[in-house]
């Protein structure tokens, strides 16, 4: 009977927890802990007919001793961290202090520059090794499944992978002229941050949104996509031997970018407070109050996501190409777990990664990225738990 | 010694008052009255070396008896109304009560639908006639000078004018990605209101911004322009005999329209208050606080305006075409009167119309539009007072 403590109760946690309940043989007992206990209680209430025993607790994930107390009282086998990305290190500290395994799903774009994010966590490797516990980093979709796809391609289809293009397409349509799934501040940073890609041993920096391509995605159709920095570039460059170039592309619609640009131009995305009738108001906070609540987008979003990797390399001295991707339908995801595909594609891998640590298949002392483990059980689980993948040996390449 | 009471102390009043001071022989003594007396005092201070004697007063232009008291104490020959357009009728009432002449410059877009605006003022005709006083309506540029151009074309160049296209181009560049010269609420209404034009005796309604043309303006170059409703269409249709079609076009840049549309899409232009941290805040008011102060645009605006009319008709049984227009330079206007061309092109005609009522050239009992008077003295004054006009007998026509 292995217990899991899940920290965080947002959109991704909602999916991961429901998936744990579906997979109750592996997750017979969980605790959901968050700064706002009522959110945990609300979710628990919705899941009262599930077989998994659910506890709830209030915890401040910035506070190591509070985390240690909670872990010591609940005694989980593994902590699944679905809190904010800047709380990763306090939770890892608490896991070290209590000799508890650790899994996280790095946020799509962490608060600090993604480039340096892994460095901080990798520095925990020696301590986790000595403590005899596992830390599994970035068990979401991208990063996460994209690394598993890479390890799978490496294991079964290539002698050497030379080029990886990670393509993240969201063709969801919520019917609003403009709305964001996440904090608009994070969206702004995405499109205003410099891009970067790995080539011949170096990270090459680009201007924000400088490199644009159009790609005709399976089941979605042609979309504009832009080269961004993304954190798995760093770990793949380290663990995929012989790789010469790794790029990450994400789709953005022209209308979305235009709205974002206009809002930025008039100062609506600024975090500097302005004077308004004697009050100090942060324009971005006011914008957030004005935009549709991200939680309201789920029920009305139609369309699909397509996230995957195109590999080019050598097998038996011949050039070879492989595209592995998953297509996830927003409406079907919402029907199943009351979250659309953005949360679904992150929450499902979070559950799977935790399962593999729990059942020992991905359990060894140290701090690990996803591509360091045998991809086969993860790939099998993706098919079983709602994120089936496709192989295409003759994909259109990205220029 | 004829005295003039000027009500209002905004951007247009600033220009008109400075022009009165330049024309001190006609305007030896004026009073500036506004809800905020300090604004009048500030302007008076700037003009302390001028020959015109300037008085200031506080007045609530919504309050007829307050207006009557002020007029009775100052005893002006004429009231120049540069207050808000919805205060036209109270000021006309006060003029009737005190037998004082009245001049206004209808705002570019009045608070109530422009279509019905003249009707209310035209209903004062009998009372002004009986009182033996003059009301001169809309002595700005458009409406105003555009009507004078029409009367001038009619008098000197046509037996019958059949087509009038009024073109209002602003090629000013203030260097901001987005800012508005006026209340953004009025800007929004401009581009979201239905358009209309006069044809064969009827007003034809169009969808907002439905009719777009590109016109290559003298001294400005090609600009996108859109058909809007505008109030002089109504008076020209009434007073230019034989006219078959009257259209009004105004230029809008694509970037301006895109910003306005995006702001509208996210709800920033709404006048419905939203809840923000327990306060009620009107998004449009917040947007106004965020945007550059319209008064700050003057010193930094470069470029020119071009406003004029293209006439097509018959002279001596032959088809004839004439384009009369004025080009006004934002920077030169600012250098002269500390206001850029938008206020300049309205403020100068306001002074001229008042002058012609004062000196008797445009003085007769009743309520009049600009095109009902002899255009020659007005046209002469435009050349003298800063808005010289050009004649082009072979202009490019608007499709």
XYZ file of C-alpha atoms in Angstrom, chain B residues 9 39-40 62 85 111 140 147 166 188 197 205 214 225 239 255 261 275 299 343 354 361 387 391:
24
model
C -11.465 76.193 -21.997
C -8.014 76.630 -16.406
C -9.273 80.001 -17.645
C -25.796 73.101 -17.945
C -21.896 69.572 -27.398
C -22.877 62.744 -27.592
C -15.460 74.477 -36.907
C -19.883 73.914 -45.662
C -15.756 65.403 -47.856
C -14.543 53.865 -30.241
C -24.354 58.915 -46.737
C -26.948 53.461 -43.797
C -7.572 54.616 -50.435
C -10.171 56.220 -45.349
C -29.009 73.787 -48.625
C -2.534 49.998 -36.605
C -10.365 46.429 -31.993
C -15.306 44.292 -9.921
C 4.287 68.905 -28.656
C -7.594 71.747 -32.367
C -17.639 84.790 -34.416
C -21.220 90.302 -42.349
C -5.883 77.954 -42.783
C -8.148 74.768 -55.502
